[in-house]
Short mmCIF file of C-alpha atoms in Angstrom, two decimals:
data_model
loop_
_atom_site.label_atom_id
_atom_site.label_comp_id
_atom_site.label_asym_id
_atom_site.label_seq_id
_atom_site.Cartn_x
_atom_site.Cartn_y
_atom_site.Cartn_z
CA MET A 21 0.12 -0.03 0.06
CA LYS A 22 2.65 2.48 0.91
CA SER A 23 4.95 1.94 -2.02
CA LYS A 24 1.77 2.36 -4.13
CA SER A 25 1.04 5.82 -2.70
CA LEU A 26 4.73 6.48 -2.86
CA SER A 27 4.98 5.98 -6.46
CA GLY A 28 1.49 7.70 -7.13
CA ILE A 29 2.92 11.10 -7.61
CA CYS A 30 5.40 9.91 -10.22
CA GLU A 31 2.28 8.93 -12.47
CA GLU A 32 2.07 11.52 -15.10
CA LEU A 33 -1.54 11.65 -14.80
CA ILE A 34 -1.64 11.70 -11.30
CA PHE A 35 0.78 14.31 -10.96
CA SER A 36 -0.88 16.41 -13.79
CA ASN A 37 -4.32 16.26 -11.75
CA PHE A 38 -2.52 17.27 -8.76
CA PHE A 39 -1.03 20.04 -10.39
CA LYS A 40 -4.23 21.35 -11.62
CA SER A 41 -5.88 21.31 -8.26
CA HIS A 42 -2.91 23.09 -6.58
CA VAL A 43 -1.36 25.31 -9.00
CA LYS A 44 -3.59 28.38 -9.03
CA ALA A 45 -3.73 28.62 -5.16
CA LEU A 46 0.04 28.43 -4.79
CA ARG A 47 0.51 30.73 -7.64
CA ASN A 48 -1.82 33.39 -5.92
CA PHE A 49 -0.29 32.81 -2.70
CA MET A 50 3.14 33.40 -4.01
CA TYR A 51 1.54 36.39 -5.70
CA TYR A 52 0.21 37.86 -2.61
CA LYS A 53 3.60 37.15 -0.89
CA PHE A 54 6.01 38.70 -3.53
CA GLY A 55 3.48 41.17 -5.33
CA ASN A 56 5.02 40.13 -8.46
CA ALA A 57 3.12 37.82 -11.18
CA GLU A 58 6.44 36.88 -12.68
CA GLN A 59 8.18 35.90 -9.52
CA ALA A 60 5.01 34.03 -8.21
CA GLU A 61 4.89 32.00 -11.26
CA ASP A 62 8.68 31.38 -11.13
CA VAL A 63 8.65 30.10 -7.63
CA THR A 64 5.46 28.14 -8.15
CA GLN A 65 6.99 26.38 -11.47
CA GLU A 66 10.27 25.61 -9.33
CA ALA A 67 8.26 24.28 -6.47
CA PHE A 68 6.38 21.83 -8.83
CA ILE A 69 9.63 20.72 -10.61
CA LYS A 70 11.10 19.76 -7.15
CA LEU A 71 8.06 17.74 -6.19
CA TRP A 72 8.26 16.30 -9.58
CA GLU A 73 11.89 15.16 -9.63
CA ASN A 74 11.45 13.99 -5.86
CA CYS A 75 8.19 12.21 -6.40
CA GLU A 76 9.50 8.95 -5.41
CA LYS A 77 10.35 10.32 -2.06
CA VAL A 78 7.21 12.19 -1.38
CA PRO A 79 3.85 10.25 -0.64
CA LEU A 80 0.92 11.74 -2.39
CA ASP A 81 -0.71 12.74 1.25
CA LYS A 82 2.46 14.77 1.90
CA ALA A 83 2.66 16.44 -1.42
CA LYS A 84 0.82 19.48 -0.66
CA SER A 85 2.67 20.39 2.51
CA TYR A 86 5.90 19.43 0.59
CA LEU A 87 5.05 21.77 -2.16
CA TYR A 88 4.16 24.86 0.23
CA THR A 89 7.23 24.13 2.32
CA ILE A 90 9.31 24.37 -0.75
CA ALA A 91 7.66 27.43 -1.95
CA ASN A 92 7.74 29.22 1.41
CA ASN A 93 11.54 28.47 1.80
CA THR A 94 12.18 29.90 -1.62
CA THR A 95 13.93 33.05 -1.03
CA LEU A 96 14.43 35.29 -4.22
CA ASN A 97 16.51 38.32 -4.73
CA GLN A 98 13.30 39.82 -4.16
CA ILE A 99 12.41 42.76 -6.26
CA ALA A 100 10.60 45.42 -3.79
CA HIS A 101 7.09 44.25 -3.16
CA GLN A 102 4.86 45.56 -5.68
CA LYS A 103 1.21 46.25 -5.81
CA VAL A 104 -0.94 43.45 -5.87
CA VAL A 105 -3.18 43.99 -8.83
CA LEU A 106 -6.56 42.48 -8.52
CA GLU A 107 -9.38 42.36 -11.08
CA TYR A 108 -12.92 41.86 -10.80
CA ALA A 109 -14.65 38.66 -12.50
CA LYS A 110 -16.84 40.11 -15.23
CA ALA A 111 -19.84 38.44 -14.89
CA ALA A 112 -20.71 39.64 -11.43
CA PRO A 113 -23.85 38.56 -10.20
CA LYS A 114 -26.10 41.56 -8.94
CA GLN A 115 -26.16 41.53 -5.27
CA ASP A 116 -29.46 42.61 -4.63
CA LYS A 117 -31.79 43.32 -7.75
CA THR A 118 -34.84 44.62 -5.85
CA PHE A 119 -33.18 47.73 -4.98
CA GLU A 120 -31.65 48.49 -8.49
CA SER A 121 -31.66 51.81 -9.36
CA PRO A 122 -30.10 53.94 -12.10
CA ASP A 123 -27.33 55.06 -9.75
CA TYR A 124 -26.95 51.82 -8.61
CA HIS A 125 -24.30 50.57 -11.07
CA LEU A 126 -22.38 53.88 -10.47
CA GLU A 127 -22.59 53.31 -6.69
CA GLU A 128 -21.42 49.56 -6.76
CA ASN A 129 -18.52 50.60 -8.98
CA GLU A 130 -17.32 53.13 -6.90
CA PHE A 131 -17.72 50.60 -4.15
CA LYS A 132 -15.47 48.21 -6.00
CA VAL A 133 -12.74 50.73 -6.54
CA LYS A 134 -12.87 51.58 -2.76
CA LEU A 135 -12.51 47.94 -1.96
CA GLN A 136 -9.38 47.61 -3.97
CA LYS A 137 -7.96 50.66 -2.76
CA ALA A 138 -8.73 49.49 0.69
CA ILE A 139 -7.20 45.93 0.23
CA ASP A 140 -3.98 47.61 -1.02
CA LYS A 141 -3.58 49.33 2.23
CA LEU A 142 -3.84 46.08 4.18
CA THR A 143 -0.74 44.92 6.08
CA GLU A 144 0.82 42.08 3.99
CA GLY A 145 -0.16 39.43 6.46
CA GLN A 146 -3.74 40.50 6.63
CA ARG A 147 -4.03 40.93 2.87
CA THR A 148 -2.61 37.36 2.13
CA CYS A 149 -4.79 35.73 4.65
CA PHE A 150 -7.79 37.76 3.21
CA LEU A 151 -7.27 37.19 -0.50
CA MET A 152 -6.41 33.40 0.17
CA HIS A 153 -9.89 33.22 1.71
CA ARG A 154 -11.93 35.49 -0.56
CA ILE A 155 -10.23 34.60 -3.96
CA ASP A 156 -8.73 31.01 -3.53
CA GLY A 157 -11.57 29.85 -1.06
CA LYS A 158 -9.10 28.49 1.50
CA LYS A 159 -10.28 27.35 4.92
CA TYR A 160 -8.83 28.94 7.80
CA SER A 161 -7.02 25.68 8.83
CA GLU A 162 -5.57 25.40 5.10
CA ILE A 163 -4.40 29.18 5.27
CA ALA A 164 -2.76 28.57 8.89
CA ASP A 165 -0.95 25.58 7.33
CA ALA A 166 0.50 27.47 4.35
CA LEU A 167 1.72 30.28 6.42
CA GLY A 168 3.02 28.17 9.29
CA ILE A 169 0.58 30.04 11.63
CA SER A 170 -2.12 29.01 14.14
CA VAL A 171 -5.79 29.03 13.33
CA LYS A 172 -6.37 31.49 15.61
CA ALA A 173 -3.85 33.75 14.16
CA VAL A 174 -5.43 33.36 10.84
CA GLU A 175 -8.68 34.46 12.48
CA LYS A 176 -7.20 37.46 13.92
CA ARG A 177 -5.95 38.50 10.84
CA MET A 178 -9.35 38.17 9.27
CA HIS A 179 -10.85 39.99 11.65
CA LEU A 180 -8.45 42.88 11.69
CA ALA A 181 -8.67 43.18 7.99
CA LEU A 182 -12.33 43.28 7.86
CA LEU A 183 -12.18 46.11 10.42
CA GLU A 184 -9.70 47.92 8.30
CA LEU A 185 -11.47 47.50 5.04
CA ARG A 186 -14.68 48.78 6.56
CA LYS A 187 -12.78 51.96 8.05
CA GLU A 188 -10.96 52.41 4.84
CA ILE A 189 -14.22 52.24 2.64
CA GLU A 190 -16.12 54.60 5.14
CA TYR A 191 -13.20 56.99 5.24
CA PHE A 192 -13.76 57.50 1.46
CA LYS A 193 -17.38 57.86 1.55
CA MET B 124 -4.43 58.56 7.40
CA SER B 125 -1.35 58.09 9.35
CA ILE B 126 -0.44 54.62 10.74
CA LEU B 127 -0.59 55.70 14.27
CA SER B 128 -4.11 57.26 13.95
CA ARG B 129 -5.44 53.95 12.14
CA VAL B 130 -3.99 51.78 14.71
CA PHE B 131 -5.70 54.20 17.46
CA GLU B 132 -9.07 53.55 15.64
CA ILE B 133 -8.54 49.92 15.65
CA GLN B 134 -8.15 50.04 19.30
CA THR B 135 -11.02 52.22 19.95
CA VAL B 136 -13.29 49.54 18.09
CA LEU B 137 -11.71 46.91 19.94
CA ASP B 138 -12.28 48.75 23.14
CA LYS B 139 -16.26 49.03 22.38
CA ASN B 140 -16.57 45.53 21.36
CA PRO B 141 -14.43 43.47 24.00
CA ILE B 142 -15.89 40.21 22.78
CA MET B 143 -14.57 40.94 19.29
CA GLU B 144 -10.93 40.80 20.52
CA GLU B 145 -11.10 37.16 21.44
CA ASN B 146 -13.62 35.79 19.45
CA TYR B 147 -13.00 37.54 16.05
CA THR B 148 -16.54 37.71 15.34
CA LEU B 149 -15.82 39.06 11.92
CA ALA B 150 -13.84 36.22 10.96
CA LYS B 151 -16.45 33.68 11.97
CA TRP B 152 -19.12 35.65 10.26
CA LEU B 153 -16.97 35.85 7.00
CA ASN B 154 -16.47 32.07 7.31
CA ASN B 155 -20.07 31.57 7.92
CA GLU B 156 -19.48 30.35 11.38
CA LEU B 157 -21.45 33.03 13.21
CA GLU B 158 -24.97 31.74 14.59
CA GLY B 159 -27.86 32.48 16.54
CA GLU B 160 -27.87 35.57 18.86
CA GLU B 161 -24.65 36.67 17.78
CA LEU B 162 -25.55 36.78 14.16
CA LYS B 163 -28.70 38.59 14.79
CA ALA B 164 -26.97 41.20 16.78
CA PHE B 165 -24.31 41.56 14.01
CA GLU B 166 -26.92 41.84 11.43
CA ALA B 167 -28.65 44.30 13.34
CA SER B 168 -25.33 46.55 13.49
CA ASP B 169 -24.72 49.96 11.63
CA ASP B 170 -21.87 48.59 9.77
CA PHE B 171 -23.22 45.31 8.64
CA ALA B 172 -24.23 46.53 5.14
CA VAL B 173 -20.74 47.51 4.62
CA TYR B 174 -19.39 44.37 5.70
CA GLN B 175 -21.84 42.44 3.53
CA LYS B 176 -20.61 44.40 0.57
CA ILE B 177 -17.09 43.65 1.24
CA LYS B 178 -17.85 39.96 1.68
CA HIS B 179 -19.83 40.13 -1.67
CA TYR B 180 -17.44 42.01 -3.69
CA SER B 181 -14.18 40.39 -2.22
CA ALA B 182 -15.56 37.01 -3.71
CA GLU B 183 -15.37 38.30 -7.21
CA LEU B 184 -11.73 39.44 -7.11
CA LYS B 185 -9.36 37.55 -9.13
CA THR B 186 -5.73 37.63 -9.63
CA PRO B 187 -4.40 38.29 -13.11
CA ASP B 188 -4.51 34.95 -15.45
CA PHE B 189 -1.80 32.86 -16.32
CA ASP B 190 -0.87 29.91 -18.52
CA ASP B 191 -0.95 26.93 -16.21
CA ASP B 192 -1.14 24.50 -19.22
CA LYS B 193 2.25 26.02 -20.23
CA MET B 194 3.71 25.55 -16.85
CA LEU B 195 2.60 22.21 -16.48
CA GLN B 196 4.45 21.33 -19.89
CA ASN B 197 7.82 23.25 -18.71
CA ILE B 198 7.72 21.02 -15.33
CA LEU B 199 7.14 17.72 -17.15
CA LYS B 200 9.91 18.67 -19.65
CA ALA B 201 12.17 19.72 -16.98
CA LYS B 202 12.09 16.29 -15.33
CA LYS B 203 13.19 14.42 -18.65
CA SER B 204 15.86 16.86 -19.73
CA ASN B 205 17.08 18.78 -16.76
CA LYS B 206 17.63 16.21 -14.12
CA ILE B 207 21.17 16.91 -13.84
CA SER B 208 21.30 18.66 -10.56
CA ILE B 209 24.21 20.96 -9.34
CA GLN B 210 25.22 18.24 -7.21
CA LYS B 211 25.43 15.73 -9.95
CA VAL B 212 27.35 18.08 -12.12
CA PHE B 213 29.86 18.47 -9.18
CA LEU B 214 30.15 14.81 -8.63
CA ARG B 215 30.85 14.45 -12.31
CA ILE B 216 33.75 17.11 -12.17
CA ALA B 217 35.03 15.15 -8.99
CA ALA B 218 34.97 11.87 -10.71
CA VAL B 219 36.75 13.28 -13.70
CA LEU B 220 39.41 14.84 -11.72
CA ILE B 221 39.79 11.64 -9.38
CA ILE B 222 40.12 9.57 -12.68
CA GLY B 223 42.60 12.00 -14.06
CA PHE B 224 44.79 11.91 -10.98
CA GLY B 225 44.48 7.98 -10.97
CA ILE B 226 45.81 7.84 -14.44
CA THR B 227 48.66 10.03 -13.92
CA LEU B 228 49.55 8.09 -10.62
CA ALA B 229 49.18 4.74 -12.72
CA VAL B 230 51.47 6.30 -15.71
CA LYS B 231 53.88 7.38 -13.07
CA ASN B 232 54.24 4.02 -11.32
CA PHE B 233 53.39 1.43 -13.75
CA ALA B 234 54.79 2.66 -16.86
CA ASN B 235 58.04 1.82 -17.99
CA PHE B 236 60.95 4.39 -17.35
CA THR B 237 63.65 4.88 -19.68
CA GLU B 238 66.91 6.33 -18.86
CA PHE B 239 69.43 6.56 -21.77
CA SER B 240 72.72 8.40 -22.49
CA ALA B 241 73.57 9.59 -25.84
CA ASN B 242 76.97 8.68 -27.83
CA GLY B 243 79.71 11.02 -26.21
CA ALA B 244 77.70 11.38 -22.78
CA THR B 245 77.30 9.36 -19.63
CA THR B 246 74.21 9.63 -17.46
CA GLU B 247 73.70 8.95 -13.71
CA PHE B 248 70.63 8.36 -11.95
CA LEU B 249 68.80 7.28 -8.99
CA LEU B 250 66.50 4.07 -8.92
CA PRO B 251 63.64 4.26 -6.16
CA ASP B 252 65.73 2.37 -3.51
CA ASN B 253 68.57 5.05 -4.18
CA SER B 254 70.69 2.54 -6.04
CA THR B 255 72.96 4.36 -8.42
CA VAL B 256 73.10 3.63 -12.07
CA LEU B 257 75.89 5.34 -14.32
CA LEU B 258 75.12 4.82 -18.01
CA ASN B 259 78.07 4.71 -20.39
CA SER B 260 77.74 6.21 -23.77
CA GLY B 261 75.01 5.10 -26.15
CA SER B 262 73.36 3.03 -23.59
CA SER B 263 69.70 2.59 -21.95
CA VAL B 264 68.09 1.25 -19.14
CA GLU B 265 64.48 0.31 -18.60
CA TYR B 266 62.66 -0.11 -15.56
CA LYS B 267 59.23 0.06 -13.51
CA LYS B 268 58.99 2.32 -10.26
CA TRP B 269 55.91 0.45 -9.31
CA ASN B 270 56.75 -2.04 -6.48
CA TRP B 271 60.33 -1.55 -7.04
CA ASN B 272 61.46 -2.46 -3.54
CA ASN B 273 60.03 -5.95 -4.01
CA GLU B 274 60.99 -6.47 -7.51
CA ARG B 275 64.42 -4.96 -8.33
CA LYS B 276 64.43 -5.55 -11.99
CA LEU B 277 65.77 -3.59 -14.99
CA LYS B 278 66.66 -4.28 -18.57
CA LEU B 279 69.86 -2.98 -19.90
CA ASP B 280 71.01 -2.22 -23.51
CA GLY B 281 74.69 -1.01 -23.50
CA GLU B 282 77.08 -0.58 -20.65
CA ALA B 283 76.20 0.41 -17.11
CA PHE B 284 77.58 0.58 -13.74
CA PHE B 285 75.58 -0.36 -10.64
CA LYS B 286 76.01 0.59 -6.89
CA VAL B 287 73.22 -1.44 -5.63
CA ALA B 288 71.52 -0.72 -2.26
CA LYS B 289 71.20 -3.47 0.30
CA GLY B 290 67.78 -5.29 -0.17
CA LYS B 291 66.03 -7.66 -2.33
CA LYS B 292 67.64 -9.57 -5.19
CA PHE B 293 68.61 -7.23 -7.90
CA GLU B 294 68.39 -7.97 -11.45
CA VAL B 295 69.94 -6.84 -14.68
CA ALA B 296 68.43 -8.53 -17.82
CA THR B 297 70.23 -7.91 -20.91
CA ASP B 298 69.60 -9.65 -24.56
CA LEU B 299 72.24 -12.11 -23.82
CA GLY B 300 72.00 -12.99 -20.03
CA LYS B 301 70.91 -12.04 -16.62
CA VAL B 302 72.70 -10.53 -13.77
CA SER B 303 71.38 -10.67 -10.33
CA VAL B 304 73.03 -9.60 -7.02
CA LEU B 305 72.01 -8.56 -3.50
CA GLY B 306 74.00 -5.50 -2.72
CA THR B 307 77.10 -4.49 -4.55
CA GLN B 308 78.73 -2.54 -7.12
CA PHE B 309 79.13 -4.11 -10.60
CA ASN B 310 79.49 -3.14 -14.26
CA VAL B 311 77.52 -4.95 -16.93
CA LYS B 312 78.52 -4.51 -20.59
CA ASN B 313 76.31 -5.82 -23.32
CA ARG B 314 77.63 -5.11 -26.88
CA ASN B 315 76.77 -6.59 -30.10
CA LYS B 316 77.34 -10.29 -29.11
CA ARG B 317 79.63 -9.72 -26.20
CA LEU B 318 78.57 -9.54 -22.58
CA ASP B 319 81.31 -8.29 -19.89
CA VAL B 320 80.52 -8.38 -16.19
CA SER B 321 82.97 -7.09 -13.72
CA CYS B 322 82.25 -7.11 -9.80
CA TYR B 323 83.89 -4.45 -7.78
CA GLU B 324 81.98 -5.17 -4.37
CA GLY B 325 79.92 -8.15 -3.04
CA LYS B 326 78.71 -10.85 -4.89
CA VAL B 327 77.28 -10.97 -8.47
CA GLN B 328 75.58 -13.97 -10.24
CA VAL B 329 75.66 -14.21 -14.07
CA ASN B 330 73.59 -16.41 -16.00
CA TYR B 331 74.44 -16.81 -19.63
CA GLN B 332 72.55 -19.32 -21.49
CA ASN B 333 73.03 -22.39 -19.44
CA GLN B 334 76.02 -21.21 -17.44
CA GLN B 335 75.89 -19.65 -14.07
CA ILE B 336 79.04 -17.88 -12.66
CA ILE B 337 79.26 -16.28 -9.29
CA LEU B 338 81.74 -13.19 -9.25
CA THR B 339 82.99 -11.85 -6.18
CA LYS B 340 85.06 -8.75 -5.56
CA GLY B 341 87.72 -8.17 -8.36
CA MET B 342 86.40 -10.74 -10.79
CA MET B 343 85.51 -10.33 -14.27
CA VAL B 344 83.69 -12.27 -16.92
CA SER B 345 83.19 -12.16 -20.55
CA PHE B 346 81.27 -14.22 -23.23
CA GLU B 347 81.04 -13.85 -26.99
CA ASN B 348 79.35 -15.70 -29.31
CA GLY B 349 78.02 -18.23 -26.80
CA THR B 350 81.29 -19.01 -25.33
CA GLN B 351 83.23 -17.58 -22.08
CA ILE B 352 86.36 -16.18 -23.34
CA ASN B 353 88.07 -15.20 -20.15
CA ALA B 354 87.63 -14.77 -16.39
CA GLY B 355 90.11 -12.20 -15.60
CA GLN B 356 90.77 -10.16 -12.64
CA THR B 357 90.47 -6.28 -12.14
CA ASP B 358 92.38 -4.27 -9.21
CA GLN B 359 89.97 -1.35 -9.83
CA LEU B 360 87.34 -0.10 -7.44
CA ALA B 361 84.97 0.95 -10.21
CA PRO B 362 85.13 0.44 -14.09
CA GLU B 363 87.71 2.43 -16.27
CA TRP B 364 85.18 4.21 -17.91
CA LEU B 365 84.06 6.35 -15.06
CA GLN B 366 87.68 7.56 -15.25
CA LYS B 367 87.34 8.42 -18.90
CA GLU B 368 89.31 5.16 -19.87
CA VAL B 369 88.23 1.95 -21.28
CA ASN B 370 89.90 -1.24 -20.42
CA PHE B 371 89.66 -3.93 -23.02
CA SER B 372 90.59 -7.45 -22.26
CA LYS B 373 90.94 -9.66 -25.59
CA GLU B 374 88.67 -7.48 -27.60
CA ASN B 375 88.75 -7.59 -31.36
CA LEU B 376 89.45 -4.58 -33.40
CA GLN B 377 85.98 -3.82 -34.59
CA ALA B 378 84.39 -3.94 -30.83
CA ILE B 379 87.27 -1.42 -29.73
CA LEU B 380 86.54 0.81 -32.85
CA ASP B 381 82.74 0.80 -31.88
CA GLU B 382 83.47 1.73 -28.23
CA ILE B 383 85.85 4.69 -29.41
CA SER B 384 83.20 6.01 -31.79
CA ARG B 385 80.71 5.88 -29.09
CA GLN B 386 82.62 7.44 -26.36
CA TYR B 387 83.71 10.29 -28.62
CA ASN B 388 80.76 10.33 -30.62
CA ILE B 389 82.52 10.21 -34.12
CA GLU B 390 82.48 7.89 -37.15
CA ILE B 391 85.35 5.67 -37.91
CA GLU B 392 85.75 3.88 -41.07
CA TYR B 393 88.20 1.06 -41.17
CA LYS B 394 89.82 0.43 -44.47
CA GLY B 395 92.30 -2.10 -43.35
CA LYS B 396 92.57 -5.93 -43.73
CA LEU B 397 90.36 -8.08 -41.49
CA THR B 398 92.43 -9.23 -38.46
CA ASN B 399 91.82 -11.45 -35.57
CA GLN B 400 94.23 -9.97 -33.40
CA THR B 401 92.75 -9.07 -30.05
CA PHE B 402 93.82 -6.10 -27.96
CA SER B 403 94.34 -6.00 -24.25
CA GLY B 404 94.85 -2.80 -22.62
CA THR B 405 93.52 0.81 -21.62
CA ILE B 406 92.54 3.30 -23.84
CA PRO B 407 91.84 7.02 -22.90
CA MET B 408 88.26 8.36 -23.89
CA ASN B 409 89.13 12.00 -23.15
CA ASP B 410 91.84 12.28 -25.74
CA LEU B 411 91.11 11.13 -29.10
CA ASP B 412 94.54 11.48 -30.57
CA VAL B 413 95.92 9.37 -27.98
CA ALA B 414 93.39 6.59 -28.22
CA LEU B 415 93.86 6.48 -32.17
CA GLU B 416 97.49 6.52 -31.83
CA ILE B 417 97.40 3.66 -29.47
CA ILE B 418 95.04 1.63 -32.20
CA ALA B 419 97.34 2.67 -35.06
CA THR B 420 100.40 1.41 -33.56
CA THR B 421 99.06 -1.81 -32.25
CA TYR B 422 97.47 -2.44 -35.48
CA HIS B 423 100.12 -0.83 -37.95
CA LEU B 424 97.52 1.59 -39.27
CA ASN B 425 97.60 5.08 -40.79
CA VAL B 426 94.99 7.64 -39.27
CA SER B 427 93.50 10.34 -41.49
CA LYS B 428 91.08 12.62 -40.12
CA LEU B 429 88.50 14.06 -43.06
CA SER B 430 86.96 16.08 -40.24
CA ASP B 431 86.58 16.43 -36.51
CA SER B 432 83.90 13.62 -36.40
CA ASN B 433 85.06 11.53 -39.50
CA ILE B 434 88.01 9.32 -39.49
CA VAL B 435 89.45 6.82 -41.73
CA LEU B 436 91.78 4.17 -40.58
CA GLN B 437 93.71 2.17 -43.17
#
């Protein structure tokens, strides 16, 4: 049984599936961390290459934490942290159709811009936690694992991030 | 807004809602964990609408797209072509260096060493056990450094004087016969069909075809064309050629002329009659005129020098 799970990740199909289900989240995590899309992709690719090269030694159930450990330990000659540029998905469902007014779109778009600016002003730790939850749909426990902190610490960061965002948005009102 | 004032504002909010600090209500709500009274209270608060919007719109955010298929191809390719890690490269370089070093060492030890002296010169060199070899003109010695102390064997072509350090059997192989000793000084001369061995110290054993002769200090033996021709005596402590003289005993003319031409590095042309008359005596090897005079007088010949290095005897 053990040898089967050990060699599992070496199967190209299994590896490809594993890659597909984790690459985006890891790349985004690195993007929040470095604030540079190119570096984030390089680190992500390197981490997956290491996993692929060492597939015999890494059991499938350990592959994810192996991946994040490698990525986290990668120290780059970091370019100064740049702005994390985010976009809104185009097909945004309307929040509440009943209150739709002529000003609605304008107002909502204004809010979106404010939210982006507010996220930009968060501390790096708060922003990373918040975006991992909101964009990548990670559970608090998963975020805690990826960052190497406790779940409680993640909750604290989320809580403070929300407080901060609200303050920032209301300030712009 | 300065950082300090923001921190202050957070602090005031926390002070107003002490529960939040421990429970992180907002975090729980965002994660859909807030229930019952707490949820109702939160939904009733003034800030709820803004939080609701934050929750809604933040879920619509996305990061810039990237090509994950291309990355997967890169990764799968990387394993096939690029599995040579830095460590492996390093190991390869190390291996090449070690092999190179090994080959150098092997060549140094296993390969045959050749020492030689050209015509008109002599060479002195040391063997690995500090035995001395003096090579007379136009002679060469071949030996192996590897395991020398256990197998002291060398091959001689020409004439050489040996001062052998004490140790295991020391063997000098020539085309004609083999000379083996323990620790001694002896001279071996192997020219054309003639082998001369002189012993100056200790004991020397000479094997010539089926004969075996043991020489002690002061004894000489010569073989020519398969027969022993004399077993004379020498009162010298070292061969005469070391003092730039050559001692001949019952030597034929052609061998003497060969020796002279080797020693002086010249060409001698003999146009006289064939003779069986042998010569015994000493000829200097640092004065060509005297040497030629001795030969000319003994064999009744005329010497004519065509040049410094070309002499005709008739």
